[in-house]
Short mmCIF file of C-alpha atoms in Angstrom, two decimals:
data_model
loop_
_atom_site.label_atom_id
_atom_site.label_comp_id
_atom_site.label_asym_id
_atom_site.label_seq_id
_atom_site.Cartn_x
_atom_site.Cartn_y
_atom_site.Cartn_z
CA MET A 191 -8.27 -16.74 24.09
CA THR A 192 -6.87 -20.23 24.49
CA ASP A 193 -8.86 -20.78 21.25
CA ARG A 194 -8.54 -17.90 19.84
CA TYR A 195 -6.96 -19.91 16.60
CA SER A 196 -8.00 -23.76 17.79
CA ARG A 197 -9.46 -23.85 14.16
CA GLN A 198 -5.96 -22.15 12.02
CA GLU A 199 -3.76 -24.48 14.34
CA LEU A 200 -6.02 -27.40 13.11
CA PHE A 201 -5.01 -26.53 9.23
CA SER A 202 -2.07 -29.64 9.48
CA ALA A 203 0.12 -26.80 6.91
CA ILE A 204 0.03 -24.56 10.49
CA GLY A 205 -0.38 -26.36 13.69
CA LYS A 206 0.33 -24.90 17.12
CA ALA A 207 4.17 -24.36 15.88
CA GLY A 208 3.17 -22.32 13.08
CA GLN A 209 1.19 -20.22 14.65
CA GLN A 210 4.28 -20.16 17.14
CA LYS A 211 5.89 -18.07 13.74
CA ILE A 212 3.31 -16.60 12.93
CA ARG A 213 3.16 -14.24 15.64
CA SER A 214 6.76 -14.03 15.85
CA LYS A 215 5.95 -11.76 12.83
CA HIS A 216 6.19 -8.78 11.37
CA VAL A 217 4.08 -8.20 8.32
CA LEU A 218 4.86 -4.33 6.80
CA ILE A 219 1.94 -3.38 3.76
CA ILE A 220 1.91 -1.07 1.49
CA GLY A 221 -1.09 1.20 1.37
CA ALA A 222 -4.29 0.85 3.39
CA GLY A 223 -6.43 0.62 0.56
CA ALA A 224 -8.58 -1.88 -1.10
CA LEU A 225 -5.99 -4.58 -1.14
CA GLY A 226 -4.08 -3.38 2.10
CA SER A 227 -7.05 -3.26 4.75
CA GLY A 228 -8.33 -6.79 3.18
CA ASN A 229 -4.92 -8.03 4.13
CA ALA A 230 -4.29 -6.57 7.05
CA ASP A 231 -8.32 -7.47 8.22
CA ILE A 232 -7.28 -11.46 7.02
CA LEU A 233 -3.11 -11.45 9.05
CA THR A 234 -4.24 -9.59 11.83
CA ARG A 235 -7.06 -11.90 12.76
CA ALA A 236 -4.49 -15.07 11.69
CA GLY A 237 -2.73 -13.66 14.55
CA VAL A 238 0.53 -11.70 13.13
CA GLY A 239 2.70 -10.37 15.61
CA LYS A 240 3.52 -7.06 14.70
CA LEU A 241 1.40 -5.24 11.58
CA THR A 242 3.30 -2.50 10.13
CA ILE A 243 0.29 -0.48 7.88
CA VAL A 244 1.12 2.89 5.64
CA ASP A 245 -0.47 4.84 3.52
CA ARG A 246 -0.93 8.94 2.47
CA ASP A 247 -4.60 9.48 1.67
CA TYR A 248 -7.86 9.35 4.25
CA VAL A 249 -11.30 7.61 3.62
CA GLU A 250 -13.81 9.19 1.28
CA GLU A 251 -17.29 7.71 0.30
CA SER A 252 -16.05 5.82 -2.84
CA ASN A 253 -14.33 3.72 -0.67
CA LEU A 254 -16.90 2.01 0.63
CA GLN A 255 -18.59 0.32 -1.50
CA ARG A 256 -15.08 -2.14 -1.48
CA GLN A 257 -12.26 -1.14 1.80
CA GLN A 258 -13.57 -3.14 4.38
CA LEU A 259 -11.98 -1.59 7.68
CA TYR A 260 -13.61 1.30 7.02
CA VAL A 261 -17.42 3.24 8.34
CA GLU A 262 -18.95 5.81 7.49
CA ASP A 263 -18.27 8.38 10.36
CA ASP A 264 -13.86 7.87 9.38
CA VAL A 265 -15.29 9.58 6.27
CA LYS A 266 -17.37 12.12 7.76
CA LYS A 267 -13.73 12.75 10.24
CA LYS A 268 -11.66 12.95 7.04
CA LEU A 269 -9.51 9.71 9.26
CA PRO A 270 -5.82 8.58 7.85
CA LYS A 271 -6.74 5.41 6.03
CA VAL A 272 -3.74 4.19 8.72
CA ILE A 273 -5.53 5.71 11.66
CA ALA A 274 -8.93 4.30 10.80
CA ALA A 275 -7.41 0.79 10.48
CA LYS A 276 -5.80 1.47 13.57
CA LYS A 277 -8.76 1.75 15.42
CA ARG A 278 -10.49 -0.81 13.74
CA LEU A 279 -7.84 -3.67 13.15
CA ASN A 280 -7.14 -2.35 17.12
CA MET A 281 -11.04 -4.28 18.01
CA VAL A 282 -10.72 -6.80 16.38
CA ASN A 283 -7.80 -8.48 17.73
CA SER A 284 -6.24 -6.38 20.48
CA ASP A 285 -3.04 -8.88 21.22
CA VAL A 286 -1.49 -7.69 17.88
CA GLU A 287 0.92 -4.74 17.50
CA ILE A 288 -0.26 -1.68 14.81
CA ASN A 289 2.18 0.54 13.75
CA ALA A 290 0.06 3.11 11.66
CA VAL A 291 1.95 5.50 9.78
CA ILE A 292 0.66 8.17 7.66
CA ALA A 293 3.47 8.48 4.60
CA ASP A 294 4.17 8.48 0.57
CA VAL A 295 6.22 5.84 0.49
CA ASN A 296 9.35 7.29 -0.63
CA PRO A 297 13.14 4.83 -0.75
CA GLU A 298 14.76 5.88 2.46
CA LYS A 299 11.40 5.87 4.07
CA LEU A 300 10.69 2.63 3.11
CA GLU A 301 14.27 1.34 4.08
CA GLN A 302 13.31 2.87 7.73
CA LEU A 303 10.56 0.74 7.38
CA ALA A 304 11.23 -2.57 6.26
CA ASN A 305 14.23 -2.78 7.69
CA GLY A 306 13.52 -5.85 10.28
CA VAL A 307 10.22 -7.20 8.22
CA ASP A 308 9.89 -10.21 7.53
CA LEU A 309 7.34 -10.07 4.82
CA ILE A 310 6.22 -6.79 2.89
CA ILE A 311 3.00 -6.86 1.33
CA ASP A 312 2.16 -4.34 -2.07
CA ALA A 313 -1.14 -2.83 -1.99
CA THR A 314 -0.05 0.78 -3.64
CA ASP A 315 -1.72 2.21 -7.00
CA ASN A 316 1.24 3.10 -8.54
CA PHE A 317 4.93 1.38 -10.06
CA GLU A 318 6.21 3.71 -9.20
CA THR A 319 6.21 2.71 -5.39
CA ARG A 320 5.97 -0.63 -6.86
CA MET A 321 8.98 -0.45 -7.71
CA ALA A 322 11.01 1.00 -5.50
CA ILE A 323 9.58 -2.20 -3.04
CA ASN A 324 10.47 -4.24 -5.84
CA ASP A 325 14.76 -2.67 -5.22
CA MET A 326 14.42 -2.40 -1.50
CA SER A 327 13.30 -6.06 -0.79
CA GLN A 328 16.01 -7.53 -2.72
CA LYS A 329 18.77 -5.15 -1.55
CA LEU A 330 17.11 -5.97 1.88
CA ARG A 331 16.42 -10.14 1.29
CA ILE A 332 12.67 -9.68 2.38
CA PRO A 333 10.33 -11.05 0.25
CA TRP A 334 7.32 -9.71 -0.85
CA ILE A 335 3.83 -10.27 -2.75
CA TYR A 336 2.99 -8.37 -4.93
CA GLY A 337 -0.75 -7.39 -6.15
CA ALA A 338 -3.43 -4.59 -8.57
CA CYS A 339 -6.75 -5.03 -9.42
CA VAL A 340 -8.89 -3.43 -11.60
CA SER A 341 -12.83 -3.80 -12.74
CA SER A 342 -12.81 -7.10 -12.55
CA ILE A 343 -9.35 -8.47 -13.23
CA GLY A 344 -6.60 -9.16 -10.94
CA MET A 345 -3.04 -10.40 -10.25
CA SER A 346 -1.01 -11.85 -7.94
CA TYR A 347 3.36 -13.11 -7.29
CA THR A 348 5.26 -13.51 -4.90
CA ILE A 349 9.06 -12.47 -5.11
CA ILE A 350 11.51 -14.40 -2.96
CA PRO A 351 14.34 -12.48 -3.76
CA GLY A 352 17.40 -15.15 -4.95
CA LYS A 353 14.88 -17.62 -5.90
CA THR A 354 12.14 -15.76 -8.09
CA PRO A 355 12.57 -13.33 -10.63
CA CYS A 356 11.91 -9.55 -9.82
CA LEU A 357 9.33 -7.61 -10.89
CA ASN A 358 11.70 -5.66 -12.91
CA CYS A 359 12.02 -9.12 -14.28
CA LEU A 360 8.73 -9.77 -15.65
CA LEU A 361 7.96 -6.82 -16.91
CA LYS A 362 10.19 -7.53 -19.97
CA MET A 363 7.04 -10.52 -20.72
CA ILE A 364 4.04 -9.45 -19.04
CA PRO A 365 2.47 -6.18 -19.40
CA VAL A 366 1.67 -5.45 -15.77
CA LYS A 367 1.74 -1.37 -15.77
CA GLY A 368 -1.91 -0.98 -17.34
CA MET A 369 -3.14 -2.42 -13.40
CA THR A 370 -2.22 0.39 -11.89
CA CYS A 371 -4.80 2.82 -12.63
CA ASP A 372 -8.69 2.66 -11.25
CA THR A 373 -10.18 4.84 -14.09
CA GLY A 374 -11.90 1.39 -14.99
CA GLY A 375 -13.60 1.15 -11.89
CA ILE A 376 -13.89 -1.74 -9.32
CA ILE A 377 -15.54 -4.20 -8.11
CA SER A 378 -15.44 -5.62 -4.81
CA PRO A 379 -15.40 -9.30 -5.61
CA ALA A 380 -12.21 -8.43 -8.02
CA VAL A 381 -10.56 -6.97 -4.36
CA GLN A 382 -11.15 -9.90 -1.95
CA MET A 383 -10.12 -12.63 -5.01
CA VAL A 384 -6.34 -11.00 -5.11
CA ILE A 385 -6.46 -10.21 -0.95
CA VAL A 386 -7.20 -14.21 -1.57
CA HIS A 387 -3.78 -14.51 -3.26
CA GLN A 388 -1.66 -12.44 -1.34
CA THR A 389 -2.90 -13.69 2.07
CA THR A 390 -2.64 -17.00 1.35
CA GLU A 391 0.86 -16.70 0.30
CA ALA A 392 1.81 -14.49 3.22
CA LEU A 393 0.72 -17.28 5.21
CA LYS A 394 2.38 -19.65 4.19
CA ILE A 395 6.32 -17.39 3.81
CA LEU A 396 5.31 -16.82 7.83
CA VAL A 397 5.02 -20.12 8.58
CA GLU A 398 8.25 -21.41 6.04
CA ASP A 399 6.38 -23.06 4.52
CA TRP A 400 8.57 -22.10 1.17
CA GLU A 401 8.46 -25.58 -0.74
CA ASN A 402 4.45 -24.54 -1.29
CA VAL A 403 4.79 -21.26 -2.18
CA ARG A 404 3.64 -20.23 -5.38
CA THR A 405 5.77 -19.45 -8.08
CA THR A 406 3.85 -18.82 -10.57
CA PHE A 407 1.73 -15.47 -12.00
CA ILE A 408 -1.61 -15.46 -10.75
CA SER A 409 -4.08 -13.36 -13.59
CA PHE A 410 -8.16 -13.73 -13.86
CA ASP A 411 -10.67 -11.82 -14.91
CA LEU A 412 -13.94 -12.60 -12.12
CA TRP A 413 -16.47 -10.76 -15.32
CA ARG A 414 -15.65 -13.27 -18.40
CA ASN A 415 -14.83 -16.45 -16.13
CA GLN A 416 -11.05 -16.74 -17.38
CA TYR A 417 -7.68 -17.67 -15.15
CA THR A 418 -4.29 -18.01 -16.18
CA ASN A 419 -1.50 -19.58 -14.34
CA LEU A 420 1.53 -18.69 -16.21
CA LYS A 421 5.12 -20.13 -14.78
CA MET A 422 7.83 -16.97 -14.26
CA SER A 423 11.02 -19.00 -14.16
CA LYS A 424 12.03 -18.28 -17.30
CA ALA A 425 11.93 -14.88 -16.77
CA LYS A 426 14.30 -14.41 -14.29
CA ASP A 427 17.24 -12.24 -15.84
CA SER A 428 21.12 -12.32 -14.72
CA SER A 429 21.19 -8.79 -16.42
CA CYS A 430 18.66 -7.14 -14.85
CA LEU A 431 19.46 -4.11 -12.59
CA SER A 432 17.42 -5.38 -9.51
CA CYS A 433 18.14 -8.63 -9.21
CA GLY A 434 20.67 -10.06 -11.45
CA ARG A 435 24.39 -10.38 -10.66
CA LYS A 436 25.04 -6.63 -10.75
CA PRO A 437 22.22 -5.48 -8.54
CA ALA A 438 22.44 -1.24 -8.55
CA TYR A 439 18.60 -1.21 -7.31
CA PRO A 440 17.78 1.88 -9.77
CA TYR A 441 14.42 3.07 -7.86
CA LEU A 442 15.75 3.62 -5.15
CA GLN A 443 17.85 6.10 -6.72
CA SER A 444 16.61 9.77 -6.19
CA GLU A 445 16.28 11.04 -9.88
CA ASN A 446 14.39 8.22 -10.53
CA LEU A 447 11.64 10.27 -7.76
CA THR A 448 8.39 11.80 -9.07
CA LYS A 449 7.24 15.27 -6.37
CA THR A 450 4.46 15.56 -8.60
CA THR A 451 1.79 12.92 -8.39
CA VAL A 452 -2.11 12.48 -10.65
CA LEU A 453 -3.54 9.96 -8.38
CA CYS A 454 -4.69 7.01 -10.34
CA GLY A 455 -8.25 7.33 -11.93
CA ARG A 456 -9.26 10.42 -9.20
CA ASP A 457 -9.06 14.48 -10.04
CA THR A 458 -6.42 14.90 -8.14
CA VAL A 459 -2.70 15.87 -8.11
CA GLN A 460 -0.49 14.91 -5.10
CA ILE A 461 2.46 17.70 -4.31
CA ARG A 462 5.52 16.20 -1.86
CA PRO A 463 8.01 19.09 -0.45
CA PRO A 464 11.35 18.99 -1.55
CA LYS A 465 12.75 18.40 2.15
CA LYS A 466 11.59 17.32 4.88
CA MET A 467 9.35 19.37 7.39
CA GLU A 468 6.43 19.09 10.29
CA LEU A 469 3.70 21.75 9.95
CA HIS A 470 2.09 23.18 12.90
CA LEU A 471 -1.73 22.16 11.35
CA GLN A 472 -3.11 24.37 14.45
CA GLU A 473 -1.04 27.43 13.22
CA LEU A 474 -1.25 27.12 9.73
CA ALA A 475 -5.49 26.62 9.74
CA ARG A 476 -5.67 29.53 11.68
CA GLN A 477 -3.22 31.75 9.14
CA LEU A 478 -5.63 30.35 6.13
CA THR A 479 -8.73 31.30 7.75
CA ASP A 480 -7.31 34.79 8.54
CA LEU A 481 -7.13 34.28 4.66
CA GLY A 482 -11.02 34.11 4.16
CA LEU A 483 -10.30 30.39 3.38
CA SER A 484 -12.94 28.30 4.77
CA VAL A 485 -10.98 25.24 7.18
CA SER A 486 -11.65 22.31 8.27
CA GLY A 487 -9.02 19.02 9.72
CA ASN A 488 -8.20 16.49 12.65
CA PRO A 489 -5.32 16.43 14.56
CA PHE A 490 -3.79 14.52 10.88
CA LEU A 491 -4.43 17.09 8.68
CA LEU A 492 -6.26 20.14 7.08
CA SER A 493 -8.79 20.46 4.84
CA VAL A 494 -8.62 24.04 2.89
CA ASP A 495 -11.69 25.30 0.18
CA VAL A 496 -9.67 27.11 -2.70
CA ASN A 497 -12.08 28.70 -5.48
CA GLU A 498 -13.15 25.05 -6.79
CA ASN A 499 -10.66 23.41 -5.45
CA ARG A 500 -10.18 21.32 -2.21
CA LEU A 501 -6.27 21.25 -0.39
CA VAL A 502 -5.90 18.28 2.20
CA ILE A 503 -2.72 19.43 4.08
CA PHE A 504 -0.77 16.77 5.96
CA LYS A 505 1.83 16.99 8.81
CA ASP A 506 4.62 16.13 6.86
CA GLY A 507 4.09 18.87 4.11
CA ARG A 508 2.37 16.75 1.28
CA ALA A 509 -0.54 17.92 0.12
CA LEU A 510 -3.52 16.95 -2.11
CA ILE A 511 -5.39 19.32 -4.37
CA HIS A 512 -8.29 17.67 -5.20
CA GLY A 513 -10.87 18.99 -8.70
CA THR A 514 -7.47 19.23 -11.22
CA LYS A 515 -5.13 17.44 -13.01
CA ASP A 516 -3.58 21.25 -14.03
CA LEU A 517 0.24 20.19 -12.57
CA LYS A 518 1.12 24.08 -12.62
CA ARG A 519 -2.51 24.53 -11.15
CA ALA A 520 -1.97 22.33 -8.71
CA ARG A 521 1.42 24.17 -7.81
CA ALA A 522 0.52 27.16 -7.86
CA ILE A 523 -2.52 26.57 -5.37
CA TYR A 524 0.41 24.44 -3.26
CA HIS A 525 2.96 27.09 -3.25
CA ARG A 526 0.32 30.27 -3.27
CA LEU A 527 -1.04 29.13 1.05
CA LEU A 528 1.95 26.71 1.15
CA GLY A 529 5.79 29.19 -0.43
#
């Protein structure tokens, strides 16, 4: 299909040479929710060579309002988001290599995923993962693009190791932590606006137009008609432990990792096993059914009803316990069924 990228190539800042660069690049997207699915869709249509998408969750009905790659059938099948995304993206552009990874991102996994990529896009929903991305970006010298949204508010910032302040530097100046939770709800236009900023910067980086990469921190409130563009050059801290003269990459250290997490904006606790494991889901389903529990699932996960709670178990031993924010209760359910 020689015409496929013709309109993009007619844009002088990209051209045929830029399109060839885009086709040669590998982008890692952390998260396949609202921001992740939108970024993945645009970059797939733009013809990126390879796209790795990693996410820990599966498609739920409440996702359909703003997560553009998913449909009702994905909800019925409880498909992991990355599996549903890969299926849809392959239909959009079969020339793009889509690598779908079902996982909760920790530093060890992140290093495996990031090795050899040209760009990392933040589409996650928690700051533990974002700070790990930030440190890994600095360690491996990979650009990354921060993005967050809640309610009608969004923000984005592009981080180039060795040139711009990192996210750890920014935390001293901007209260971005408040953007990690969707308890205030979300409207789809706010999501789309963040995606616009992230993917535009992504294309600049992929074609290596470094001169035009935005160096400011963008924030906006669409409902209240507010838009802010902040210069960040003075935020760079030479003593920063992530990007300073003597980096220690603190957010890649195991002691800073959470094994149990209350998922933002949801009545759900995630539990990660302390060691690597691989469950045989079919055998586990039989065992749980023998206990009198209601079990359903697919090749990627099991859904188990435990009284008023629902436990979703993934192959790697990770589980989402729905219907509670009580960490002790969640752990008790997990250990009772999985040991």
